[in-house]
mmCIF file of N, CA and C in Angstrom:
data_model
loop_
_atom_site.group_PDB
_atom_site.id
_atom_site.type_symbol
_atom_site.label_atom_id
_atom_site.label_comp_id
_atom_site.label_asym_id
_atom_site.label_seq_id
_atom_site.Cartn_x
_atom_site.Cartn_y
_atom_site.Cartn_z
ATOM 1 N N MET A 1 14.379 -7.176 -21.823
ATOM 2 C CA MET A 1 13.630 -6.119 -21.146
ATOM 3 C C MET A 1 13.257 -6.566 -19.731
ATOM 4 N N GLN A 2 13.369 -5.657 -18.825
ATOM 5 C CA GLN A 2 13.071 -6.004 -17.425
ATOM 6 C C GLN A 2 11.574 -6.109 -17.192
ATOM 7 N N LYS A 3 11.239 -6.890 -16.201
ATOM 8 C CA LYS A 3 9.848 -7.101 -15.804
ATOM 9 C C LYS A 3 9.352 -5.883 -15.021
ATOM 10 N N THR A 4 8.145 -5.450 -15.325
ATOM 11 C CA THR A 4 7.558 -4.340 -14.589
ATOM 12 C C THR A 4 7.333 -4.750 -13.143
ATOM 13 N N GLN A 5 7.690 -3.842 -12.238
ATOM 14 C CA GLN A 5 7.391 -4.041 -10.820
ATOM 15 C C GLN A 5 6.237 -3.115 -10.462
ATOM 16 N N TYR A 6 5.581 -3.436 -9.348
ATOM 17 C CA TYR A 6 4.408 -2.672 -8.930
ATOM 18 C C TYR A 6 4.593 -2.176 -7.514
ATOM 19 N N TRP A 7 4.089 -0.954 -7.262
ATOM 20 C CA TRP A 7 4.318 -0.276 -5.995
ATOM 21 C C TRP A 7 3.063 0.470 -5.586
ATOM 22 N N LEU A 8 3.069 0.913 -4.340
ATOM 23 C CA LEU A 8 2.045 1.830 -3.863
ATOM 24 C C LEU A 8 2.766 2.911 -3.064
ATOM 25 N N VAL A 9 2.426 4.175 -3.336
ATOM 26 C CA VAL A 9 2.955 5.286 -2.545
ATOM 27 C C VAL A 9 1.785 6.018 -1.914
ATOM 28 N N LYS A 10 2.040 6.580 -0.733
ATOM 29 C CA LYS A 10 0.997 7.306 -0.007
ATOM 30 C C LYS A 10 1.336 8.778 0.041
ATOM 31 N N SER A 11 0.302 9.589 -0.070
ATOM 32 C CA SER A 11 0.465 11.025 0.092
ATOM 33 C C SER A 11 -0.785 11.580 0.745
ATOM 34 N N GLU A 12 -0.597 12.464 1.707
ATOM 35 C CA GLU A 12 -1.762 13.129 2.284
ATOM 36 C C GLU A 12 -2.246 14.147 1.260
ATOM 37 N N PRO A 13 -3.528 14.085 0.903
ATOM 38 C CA PRO A 13 -4.019 15.009 -0.137
ATOM 39 C C PRO A 13 -3.788 16.477 0.219
ATOM 40 N N ILE A 14 -3.789 16.781 1.514
ATOM 41 C CA ILE A 14 -3.565 18.164 1.939
ATOM 42 C C ILE A 14 -2.133 18.603 1.606
ATOM 43 N N LYS A 15 -1.192 17.640 1.612
ATOM 44 C CA LYS A 15 0.211 17.953 1.308
ATOM 45 C C LYS A 15 0.495 17.851 -0.182
ATOM 46 N N TYR A 16 0.036 16.762 -0.815
ATOM 47 C CA TYR A 16 0.264 16.588 -2.250
ATOM 48 C C TYR A 16 -0.812 15.666 -2.797
ATOM 49 N N SER A 17 -1.779 16.253 -3.474
ATOM 50 C CA SER A 17 -2.934 15.483 -3.947
ATOM 51 C C SER A 17 -2.709 14.958 -5.366
ATOM 52 N N TRP A 18 -3.508 13.996 -5.725
ATOM 53 C CA TRP A 18 -3.516 13.441 -7.086
ATOM 54 C C TRP A 18 -3.802 14.555 -8.096
ATOM 55 N N GLU A 19 -4.720 15.462 -7.752
ATOM 56 C CA GLU A 19 -5.062 16.571 -8.649
ATOM 57 C C GLU A 19 -3.843 17.465 -8.887
ATOM 58 N N LYS A 20 -3.126 17.791 -7.819
ATOM 59 C CA LYS A 20 -1.924 18.628 -7.941
ATOM 60 C C LYS A 20 -0.859 17.897 -8.760
ATOM 61 N N PHE A 21 -0.693 16.614 -8.497
ATOM 62 C CA PHE A 21 0.255 15.777 -9.236
ATOM 63 C C PHE A 21 -0.060 15.820 -10.730
ATOM 64 N N ASN A 22 -1.346 15.705 -11.080
ATOM 65 C CA ASN A 22 -1.746 15.752 -12.489
ATOM 66 C C ASN A 22 -1.468 17.117 -13.110
ATOM 67 N N LYS A 23 -1.680 18.181 -12.336
ATOM 68 C CA LYS A 23 -1.347 19.538 -12.823
ATOM 69 C C LYS A 23 0.146 19.677 -13.059
ATOM 70 N N ASP A 24 0.941 19.167 -12.101
ATOM 71 C CA ASP A 24 2.400 19.271 -12.220
ATOM 72 C C ASP A 24 2.931 18.428 -13.373
ATOM 73 N N GLY A 25 2.308 17.273 -13.616
ATOM 74 C CA GLY A 25 2.731 16.392 -14.704
ATOM 75 C C GLY A 25 3.918 15.500 -14.376
ATOM 76 N N ARG A 26 4.634 15.834 -13.315
ATOM 77 C CA ARG A 26 5.798 15.047 -12.906
ATOM 78 C C ARG A 26 6.274 15.612 -11.574
ATOM 79 N N THR A 27 6.827 14.759 -10.732
ATOM 80 C CA THR A 27 7.370 15.234 -9.460
ATOM 81 C C THR A 27 8.438 14.281 -8.972
ATOM 82 N N PHE A 28 9.297 14.756 -8.095
ATOM 83 C CA PHE A 28 10.182 13.814 -7.394
ATOM 84 C C PHE A 28 9.504 13.479 -6.073
ATOM 85 N N TRP A 29 9.616 12.199 -5.690
ATOM 86 C CA TRP A 29 8.921 11.687 -4.508
ATOM 87 C C TRP A 29 9.825 11.847 -3.303
ATOM 88 N N ASP A 30 9.657 12.958 -2.568
ATOM 89 C CA ASP A 30 10.564 13.274 -1.469
ATOM 90 C C ASP A 30 9.879 13.116 -0.120
ATOM 91 N N GLY A 31 10.645 13.379 0.913
ATOM 92 C CA GLY A 31 10.088 13.333 2.262
ATOM 93 C C GLY A 31 10.090 11.959 2.895
ATOM 94 N N VAL A 32 10.605 10.955 2.188
ATOM 95 C CA VAL A 32 10.655 9.601 2.754
ATOM 96 C C VAL A 32 11.779 9.546 3.780
ATOM 97 N N ARG A 33 11.421 9.239 5.038
ATOM 98 C CA ARG A 33 12.413 9.191 6.112
ATOM 99 C C ARG A 33 12.282 7.888 6.912
ATOM 100 N N ASN A 34 11.978 6.834 6.198
ATOM 101 C CA ASN A 34 11.865 5.505 6.785
ATOM 102 C C ASN A 34 12.759 4.608 5.938
ATOM 103 N N TYR A 35 13.616 3.819 6.599
ATOM 104 C CA TYR A 35 14.602 3.039 5.837
ATOM 105 C C TYR A 35 13.968 2.011 4.917
ATOM 106 N N GLN A 36 12.906 1.360 5.385
ATOM 107 C CA GLN A 36 12.244 0.356 4.547
ATOM 108 C C GLN A 36 11.637 1.018 3.310
ATOM 109 N N ALA A 37 10.974 2.159 3.498
ATOM 110 C CA ALA A 37 10.391 2.893 2.367
ATOM 111 C C ALA A 37 11.499 3.368 1.423
ATOM 112 N N ARG A 38 12.597 3.856 2.010
ATOM 113 C CA ARG A 38 13.734 4.311 1.194
ATOM 114 C C ARG A 38 14.302 3.158 0.360
ATOM 115 N N ASN A 39 14.444 1.992 0.983
ATOM 116 C CA ASN A 39 14.954 0.833 0.254
ATOM 117 C C ASN A 39 14.026 0.469 -0.898
ATOM 118 N N ASN A 40 12.714 0.635 -0.682
ATOM 119 C CA ASN A 40 11.753 0.383 -1.756
ATOM 120 C C ASN A 40 11.945 1.383 -2.896
ATOM 121 N N LEU A 41 12.179 2.662 -2.572
ATOM 122 C CA LEU A 41 12.450 3.667 -3.616
ATOM 123 C C LEU A 41 13.666 3.255 -4.443
ATOM 124 N N ARG A 42 14.686 2.736 -3.766
ATOM 125 C CA ARG A 42 15.917 2.333 -4.455
ATOM 126 C C ARG A 42 15.684 1.161 -5.411
ATOM 127 N N GLU A 43 14.642 0.376 -5.139
ATOM 128 C CA GLU A 43 14.332 -0.784 -5.986
ATOM 129 C C GLU A 43 13.511 -0.415 -7.219
ATOM 130 N N MET A 44 12.911 0.767 -7.211
ATOM 131 C CA MET A 44 12.040 1.166 -8.322
ATOM 132 C C MET A 44 12.856 1.369 -9.594
ATOM 133 N N LYS A 45 12.294 0.894 -10.702
ATOM 134 C CA LYS A 45 12.945 1.025 -12.002
ATOM 135 C C LYS A 45 12.054 1.842 -12.932
ATOM 136 N N GLU A 46 12.695 2.522 -13.886
ATOM 137 C CA GLU A 46 11.954 3.295 -14.871
ATOM 138 C C GLU A 46 10.919 2.400 -15.554
ATOM 139 N N GLY A 47 9.684 2.886 -15.647
ATOM 140 C CA GLY A 47 8.605 2.116 -16.279
ATOM 141 C C GLY A 47 7.748 1.345 -15.288
ATOM 142 N N ASP A 48 8.211 1.206 -14.030
ATOM 143 C CA ASP A 48 7.388 0.541 -13.016
ATOM 144 C C ASP A 48 6.097 1.332 -12.810
ATOM 145 N N LEU A 49 5.045 0.624 -12.409
ATOM 146 C CA LEU A 49 3.749 1.262 -12.165
ATOM 147 C C LEU A 49 3.497 1.385 -10.670
ATOM 148 N N VAL A 50 2.900 2.512 -10.290
ATOM 149 C CA VAL A 50 2.776 2.888 -8.887
ATOM 150 C C VAL A 50 1.345 3.342 -8.598
ATOM 151 N N LEU A 51 0.688 2.688 -7.641
ATOM 152 C CA LEU A 51 -0.628 3.162 -7.214
ATOM 153 C C LEU A 51 -0.440 4.368 -6.312
ATOM 154 N N PHE A 52 -1.267 5.383 -6.508
ATOM 155 C CA PHE A 52 -1.206 6.625 -5.730
ATOM 156 C C PHE A 52 -2.340 6.581 -4.718
ATOM 157 N N TYR A 53 -1.965 6.601 -3.450
ATOM 158 C CA TYR A 53 -2.925 6.427 -2.359
ATOM 159 C C TYR A 53 -3.010 7.707 -1.537
ATOM 160 N N HIS A 54 -4.220 8.216 -1.364
ATOM 161 C CA HIS A 54 -4.441 9.359 -0.472
ATOM 162 C C HIS A 54 -4.554 8.830 0.950
ATOM 163 N N SER A 55 -3.620 9.214 1.812
ATOM 164 C CA SER A 55 -3.655 8.752 3.200
ATOM 165 C C SER A 55 -4.338 9.783 4.091
ATOM 166 N N ASN A 56 -4.596 9.381 5.323
ATOM 167 C CA ASN A 56 -5.244 10.225 6.341
ATOM 168 C C ASN A 56 -6.620 10.693 5.925
ATOM 169 N N ASP A 57 -6.690 11.642 4.998
ATOM 170 C CA ASP A 57 -7.966 12.169 4.559
ATOM 171 C C ASP A 57 -8.358 11.478 3.264
ATOM 172 N N GLY A 58 -9.373 10.658 3.296
ATOM 173 C CA GLY A 58 -9.787 9.956 2.085
ATOM 174 C C GLY A 58 -9.499 8.469 2.159
ATOM 175 N N LYS A 59 -8.224 8.127 2.377
ATOM 176 C CA LYS A 59 -7.818 6.715 2.435
ATOM 177 C C LYS A 59 -8.314 5.931 1.228
ATOM 178 N N ASN A 60 -7.898 6.391 0.058
ATOM 179 C CA ASN A 60 -8.301 5.788 -1.211
ATOM 180 C C ASN A 60 -7.116 5.689 -2.158
ATOM 181 N N VAL A 61 -7.086 4.595 -2.934
ATOM 182 C CA VAL A 61 -6.212 4.553 -4.106
ATOM 183 C C VAL A 61 -6.950 5.334 -5.186
ATOM 184 N N VAL A 62 -6.302 6.364 -5.748
ATOM 185 C CA VAL A 62 -6.996 7.251 -6.689
ATOM 186 C C VAL A 62 -6.441 7.224 -8.104
ATOM 187 N N GLY A 63 -5.215 6.717 -8.266
ATOM 188 C CA GLY A 63 -4.644 6.730 -9.608
ATOM 189 C C GLY A 63 -3.398 5.880 -9.730
ATOM 190 N N ILE A 64 -2.871 5.874 -10.961
ATOM 191 C CA ILE A 64 -1.659 5.127 -11.281
ATOM 192 C C ILE A 64 -0.616 6.120 -11.777
ATOM 193 N N ALA A 65 0.589 5.985 -11.243
ATOM 194 C CA ALA A 65 1.719 6.780 -11.718
ATOM 195 C C ALA A 65 2.746 5.834 -12.326
ATOM 196 N N LYS A 66 3.703 6.427 -13.032
ATOM 197 C CA LYS A 66 4.791 5.664 -13.623
ATOM 198 C C LYS A 66 6.110 6.213 -13.111
ATOM 199 N N VAL A 67 7.059 5.319 -12.850
ATOM 200 C CA VAL A 67 8.406 5.768 -12.503
ATOM 201 C C VAL A 67 9.077 6.250 -13.795
ATOM 202 N N VAL A 68 9.482 7.529 -13.801
ATOM 203 C CA VAL A 68 10.107 8.085 -15.005
ATOM 204 C C VAL A 68 11.597 8.384 -14.802
ATOM 205 N N LYS A 69 12.080 8.311 -13.559
ATOM 206 C CA LYS A 69 13.520 8.435 -13.290
ATOM 207 C C LYS A 69 13.829 7.654 -12.025
ATOM 208 N N GLU A 70 14.869 6.821 -12.106
ATOM 209 C CA GLU A 70 15.250 5.990 -10.958
ATOM 210 C C GLU A 70 15.927 6.832 -9.878
ATOM 211 N N PHE A 71 16.139 6.229 -8.724
ATOM 212 C CA PHE A 71 16.519 6.969 -7.516
ATOM 213 C C PHE A 71 17.779 7.813 -7.661
ATOM 214 N N TYR A 72 17.749 8.940 -6.969
ATOM 215 C CA TYR A 72 18.893 9.839 -6.845
ATOM 216 C C TYR A 72 18.776 10.575 -5.511
ATOM 217 N N GLN A 73 19.813 11.296 -5.133
ATOM 218 C CA GLN A 73 19.859 12.014 -3.858
ATOM 219 C C GLN A 73 18.630 12.919 -3.693
ATOM 220 N N ASP A 74 17.985 12.853 -2.545
ATOM 221 C CA ASP A 74 16.840 13.720 -2.235
ATOM 222 C C ASP A 74 17.320 15.173 -2.213
ATOM 223 N N PRO A 75 16.821 16.019 -3.140
ATOM 224 C CA PRO A 75 17.290 17.406 -3.204
ATOM 225 C C PRO A 75 16.838 18.267 -2.023
ATOM 226 N N THR A 76 15.940 17.742 -1.179
ATOM 227 C CA THR A 76 15.464 18.538 -0.042
ATOM 228 C C THR A 76 16.329 18.359 1.205
ATOM 229 N N THR A 77 17.363 17.514 1.114
ATOM 230 C CA THR A 77 18.239 17.291 2.269
ATOM 231 C C THR A 77 19.660 17.015 1.789
ATOM 232 N N SER A 78 20.641 17.361 2.620
ATOM 233 C CA SER A 78 22.038 17.051 2.271
ATOM 234 C C SER A 78 22.439 15.679 2.806
ATOM 235 N N ASP A 79 21.554 15.036 3.568
ATOM 236 C CA ASP A 79 21.850 13.717 4.123
ATOM 237 C C ASP A 79 21.837 12.673 3.002
ATOM 238 N N PRO A 80 22.969 12.035 2.722
ATOM 239 C CA PRO A 80 23.062 11.093 1.599
ATOM 240 C C PRO A 80 22.242 9.809 1.794
ATOM 241 N N ASN A 81 21.684 9.617 2.996
ATOM 242 C CA ASN A 81 20.866 8.422 3.238
ATOM 243 C C ASN A 81 19.538 8.450 2.499
ATOM 244 N N TRP A 82 19.070 9.626 2.088
ATOM 245 C CA TRP A 82 17.703 9.747 1.566
ATOM 246 C C TRP A 82 17.695 9.988 0.068
ATOM 247 N N VAL A 83 16.785 9.293 -0.589
ATOM 248 C CA VAL A 83 16.700 9.352 -2.053
ATOM 249 C C VAL A 83 15.270 9.658 -2.493
ATOM 250 N N VAL A 84 15.145 10.020 -3.764
ATOM 251 C CA VAL A 84 13.840 10.233 -4.391
ATOM 252 C C VAL A 84 13.829 9.490 -5.723
ATOM 253 N N VAL A 85 12.632 9.293 -6.263
ATOM 254 C CA VAL A 85 12.457 8.875 -7.659
ATOM 255 C C VAL A 85 11.533 9.908 -8.296
ATOM 256 N N ASP A 86 11.556 9.993 -9.620
ATOM 257 C CA ASP A 86 10.610 10.859 -10.322
ATOM 258 C C ASP A 86 9.423 10.023 -10.775
ATOM 259 N N LEU A 87 8.237 10.561 -10.501
ATOM 260 C CA LEU A 87 6.996 9.910 -10.909
ATOM 261 C C LEU A 87 6.210 10.844 -11.827
ATOM 262 N N ALA A 88 5.456 10.258 -12.740
ATOM 263 C CA ALA A 88 4.543 11.018 -13.589
ATOM 264 C C ALA A 88 3.175 10.352 -13.519
ATOM 265 N N PRO A 89 2.092 11.146 -13.535
ATOM 266 C CA PRO A 89 0.755 10.547 -13.519
ATOM 267 C C PRO A 89 0.528 9.757 -14.801
ATOM 268 N N PHE A 90 -0.136 8.628 -14.674
ATOM 269 C CA PHE A 90 -0.385 7.756 -15.821
ATOM 270 C C PHE A 90 -1.880 7.681 -16.104
ATOM 271 N N GLN A 91 -2.671 7.422 -15.063
ATOM 272 C CA GLN A 91 -4.102 7.240 -15.270
ATOM 273 C C GLN A 91 -4.854 7.361 -13.948
ATOM 274 N N SER A 92 -6.002 8.028 -13.996
ATOM 275 C CA SER A 92 -6.867 8.082 -12.814
ATOM 276 C C SER A 92 -7.722 6.823 -12.780
ATOM 277 N N LEU A 93 -8.072 6.371 -11.586
ATOM 278 C CA LEU A 93 -9.009 5.256 -11.477
ATOM 279 C C LEU A 93 -10.422 5.804 -11.709
ATOM 280 N N ALA A 94 -11.265 4.998 -12.335
ATOM 281 C CA ALA A 94 -12.656 5.411 -12.561
ATOM 282 C C ALA A 94 -13.346 5.656 -11.222
ATOM 283 N N ARG A 95 -13.066 4.768 -10.269
ATOM 284 C CA ARG A 95 -13.609 4.918 -8.905
ATOM 285 C C ARG A 95 -12.477 4.725 -7.918
ATOM 286 N N PRO A 96 -12.326 5.633 -6.945
ATOM 287 C CA PRO A 96 -11.316 5.407 -5.913
ATOM 288 C C PRO A 96 -11.598 4.095 -5.175
ATOM 289 N N VAL A 97 -10.535 3.414 -4.769
ATOM 290 C CA VAL A 97 -10.660 2.165 -4.016
ATOM 291 C C VAL A 97 -10.262 2.459 -2.576
ATOM 292 N N SER A 98 -11.215 2.283 -1.662
ATOM 293 C CA SER A 98 -10.983 2.658 -0.264
ATOM 294 C C SER A 98 -10.208 1.593 0.495
ATOM 295 N N LEU A 99 -9.592 2.036 1.582
ATOM 296 C CA LEU A 99 -8.883 1.121 2.471
ATOM 297 C C LEU A 99 -9.837 0.043 2.981
ATOM 298 N N GLU A 100 -11.078 0.418 3.274
ATOM 299 C CA GLU A 100 -12.082 -0.563 3.744
ATOM 300 C C GLU A 100 -12.312 -1.643 2.692
ATOM 301 N N GLN A 101 -12.435 -1.233 1.425
ATOM 302 C CA GLN A 101 -12.627 -2.225 0.352
ATOM 303 C C GLN A 101 -11.420 -3.152 0.250
ATOM 304 N N ILE A 102 -10.231 -2.569 0.373
ATOM 305 C CA ILE A 102 -9.003 -3.363 0.281
ATOM 306 C C ILE A 102 -8.933 -4.354 1.442
ATOM 307 N N LYS A 103 -9.237 -3.884 2.658
ATOM 308 C CA LYS A 103 -9.207 -4.770 3.830
ATOM 309 C C LYS A 103 -10.243 -5.881 3.721
ATOM 310 N N ALA A 104 -11.363 -5.608 3.055
ATOM 311 C CA ALA A 104 -12.440 -6.593 2.927
ATOM 312 C C ALA A 104 -12.147 -7.632 1.844
ATOM 313 N N GLU A 105 -11.165 -7.382 1.012
ATOM 314 C CA GLU A 105 -10.836 -8.282 -0.099
ATOM 315 C C GLU A 105 -9.823 -9.324 0.365
ATOM 316 N N GLU A 106 -10.243 -10.576 0.418
ATOM 317 C CA GLU A 106 -9.410 -11.675 0.928
ATOM 318 C C GLU A 106 -8.041 -11.731 0.244
ATOM 319 N N SER A 107 -8.005 -11.538 -1.070
ATOM 320 C CA SER A 107 -6.735 -11.675 -1.804
ATOM 321 C C SER A 107 -5.748 -10.544 -1.507
ATOM 322 N N LEU A 108 -6.201 -9.507 -0.789
ATOM 323 C CA LEU A 108 -5.323 -8.375 -0.479
ATOM 324 C C LEU A 108 -4.948 -8.291 0.996
ATOM 325 N N LYS A 109 -5.299 -9.333 1.772
ATOM 326 C CA LYS A 109 -5.116 -9.240 3.221
ATOM 327 C C LYS A 109 -3.652 -9.162 3.650
ATOM 328 N N ASP A 110 -2.731 -9.560 2.780
ATOM 329 C CA ASP A 110 -1.312 -9.564 3.149
ATOM 330 C C ASP A 110 -0.531 -8.367 2.632
ATOM 331 N N ILE A 111 -1.176 -7.444 1.932
ATOM 332 C CA ILE A 111 -0.391 -6.319 1.406
ATOM 333 C C ILE A 111 0.051 -5.398 2.542
ATOM 334 N N SER A 112 1.161 -4.702 2.306
ATOM 335 C CA SER A 112 1.740 -3.832 3.329
ATOM 336 C C SER A 112 0.789 -2.730 3.762
ATOM 337 N N LEU A 113 -0.076 -2.285 2.864
ATOM 338 C CA LEU A 113 -1.036 -1.235 3.211
ATOM 339 C C LEU A 113 -1.899 -1.679 4.385
ATOM 340 N N VAL A 114 -2.207 -2.956 4.440
ATOM 341 C CA VAL A 114 -3.012 -3.516 5.523
ATOM 342 C C VAL A 114 -2.122 -3.887 6.711
ATOM 343 N N ARG A 115 -0.979 -4.526 6.431
ATOM 344 C CA ARG A 115 -0.132 -5.050 7.505
ATOM 345 C C ARG A 115 0.781 -4.004 8.147
ATOM 346 N N GLN A 116 1.257 -3.044 7.348
ATOM 347 C CA GLN A 116 2.185 -2.029 7.863
ATOM 348 C C GLN A 116 1.641 -0.651 7.519
ATOM 349 N N GLY A 117 0.622 -0.250 8.236
ATOM 350 C CA GLY A 117 -0.108 0.974 7.915
ATOM 351 C C GLY A 117 0.720 2.244 7.821
ATOM 352 N N ARG A 118 1.894 2.271 8.460
ATOM 353 C CA ARG A 118 2.682 3.511 8.463
ATOM 354 C C ARG A 118 3.675 3.585 7.306
ATOM 355 N N LEU A 119 3.890 2.481 6.606
ATOM 356 C CA LEU A 119 4.861 2.469 5.507
ATOM 357 C C LEU A 119 4.346 3.298 4.327
ATOM 358 N N SER A 120 5.191 4.205 3.810
ATOM 359 C CA SER A 120 4.727 5.145 2.784
ATOM 360 C C SER A 120 5.040 4.718 1.349
ATOM 361 N N VAL A 121 5.957 3.776 1.183
ATOM 362 C CA VAL A 121 6.310 3.270 -0.149
ATOM 363 C C VAL A 121 6.427 1.760 -0.014
ATOM 364 N N MET A 122 5.625 1.029 -0.781
ATOM 365 C CA MET A 122 5.603 -0.422 -0.595
ATOM 366 C C MET A 122 5.453 -1.165 -1.918
ATOM 367 N N PRO A 123 6.040 -2.363 -1.988
ATOM 368 C CA PRO A 123 5.882 -3.169 -3.201
ATOM 369 C C PRO A 123 4.519 -3.869 -3.207
ATOM 370 N N LEU A 124 4.049 -4.154 -4.407
ATOM 371 C CA LEU A 124 2.830 -4.957 -4.590
ATOM 372 C C LEU A 124 3.153 -6.070 -5.571
ATOM 373 N N LYS A 125 2.481 -7.202 -5.407
ATOM 374 C CA LYS A 125 2.560 -8.257 -6.419
ATOM 375 C C LYS A 125 1.679 -7.822 -7.598
ATOM 376 N N ALA A 126 1.985 -8.343 -8.769
ATOM 377 C CA ALA A 126 1.192 -8.022 -9.968
ATOM 378 C C ALA A 126 -0.281 -8.358 -9.742
ATOM 379 N N THR A 127 -0.553 -9.473 -9.068
ATOM 380 C CA THR A 127 -1.941 -9.889 -8.834
ATOM 381 C C THR A 127 -2.659 -8.901 -7.913
ATOM 382 N N GLU A 128 -1.941 -8.355 -6.927
ATOM 383 C CA GLU A 128 -2.535 -7.385 -6.001
ATOM 384 C C GLU A 128 -2.809 -6.068 -6.722
ATOM 385 N N PHE A 129 -1.843 -5.644 -7.525
ATOM 386 C CA PHE A 129 -1.991 -4.420 -8.323
ATOM 387 C C PHE A 129 -3.212 -4.550 -9.232
ATOM 388 N N ASP A 130 -3.284 -5.686 -9.949
ATOM 389 C CA ASP A 130 -4.396 -5.914 -10.890
ATOM 390 C C ASP A 130 -5.737 -5.955 -10.171
ATOM 391 N N LYS A 131 -5.781 -6.559 -8.997
ATOM 392 C CA LYS A 131 -7.031 -6.663 -8.234
ATOM 393 C C LYS A 131 -7.520 -5.266 -7.839
ATOM 394 N N ILE A 132 -6.617 -4.414 -7.365
ATOM 395 C CA ILE A 132 -7.007 -3.057 -6.979
ATOM 396 C C ILE A 132 -7.492 -2.269 -8.207
ATOM 397 N N LEU A 133 -6.826 -2.454 -9.345
ATOM 398 C CA LEU A 133 -7.277 -1.794 -10.585
ATOM 399 C C LEU A 133 -8.679 -2.268 -10.966
ATOM 400 N N GLU A 134 -8.888 -3.557 -10.857
ATOM 401 C CA GLU A 134 -10.200 -4.129 -11.175
ATOM 402 C C GLU A 134 -11.275 -3.525 -10.247
ATOM 403 N N MET A 135 -10.937 -3.395 -8.972
ATOM 404 C CA MET A 135 -11.896 -2.819 -7.999
ATOM 405 C C MET A 135 -12.194 -1.356 -8.308
ATOM 406 N N GLY A 136 -11.236 -0.678 -8.952
ATOM 407 C CA GLY A 136 -11.407 0.746 -9.235
ATOM 408 C C GLY A 136 -11.917 1.051 -10.628
ATOM 409 N N SER A 137 -12.260 0.005 -11.381
ATOM 410 C CA SER A 137 -12.694 0.249 -12.767
ATOM 411 C C SER A 137 -14.210 0.249 -12.898
#
């Protein structure tokens, strides 16, 4: 069995919120137009866990999603360079974890959320994922 990988995806709540995601029950993660983020989507495997981060408005990690289908052609474009994965909501955090809290946590100072603020899909180490969950429990 493969090892679970951990990720963080960003969504502006005005465009696609955690609440809407929970209502939908599943979605394909589209709109990624950055090569590094796209490469991260291609690395995602079924069963991987994904932190859901509200960007711009809120700036909080609000929940955990699961990868339920590995990458395929983005149905919103005919350009073969772009892919999506299917995500399903897994669990809401008891308390949202803010960007300020993450930046203040020494063990999280190297995560892409802090270092590459514009990246929309990023890998996390298991220890970083667990730390954010702990902060949100």
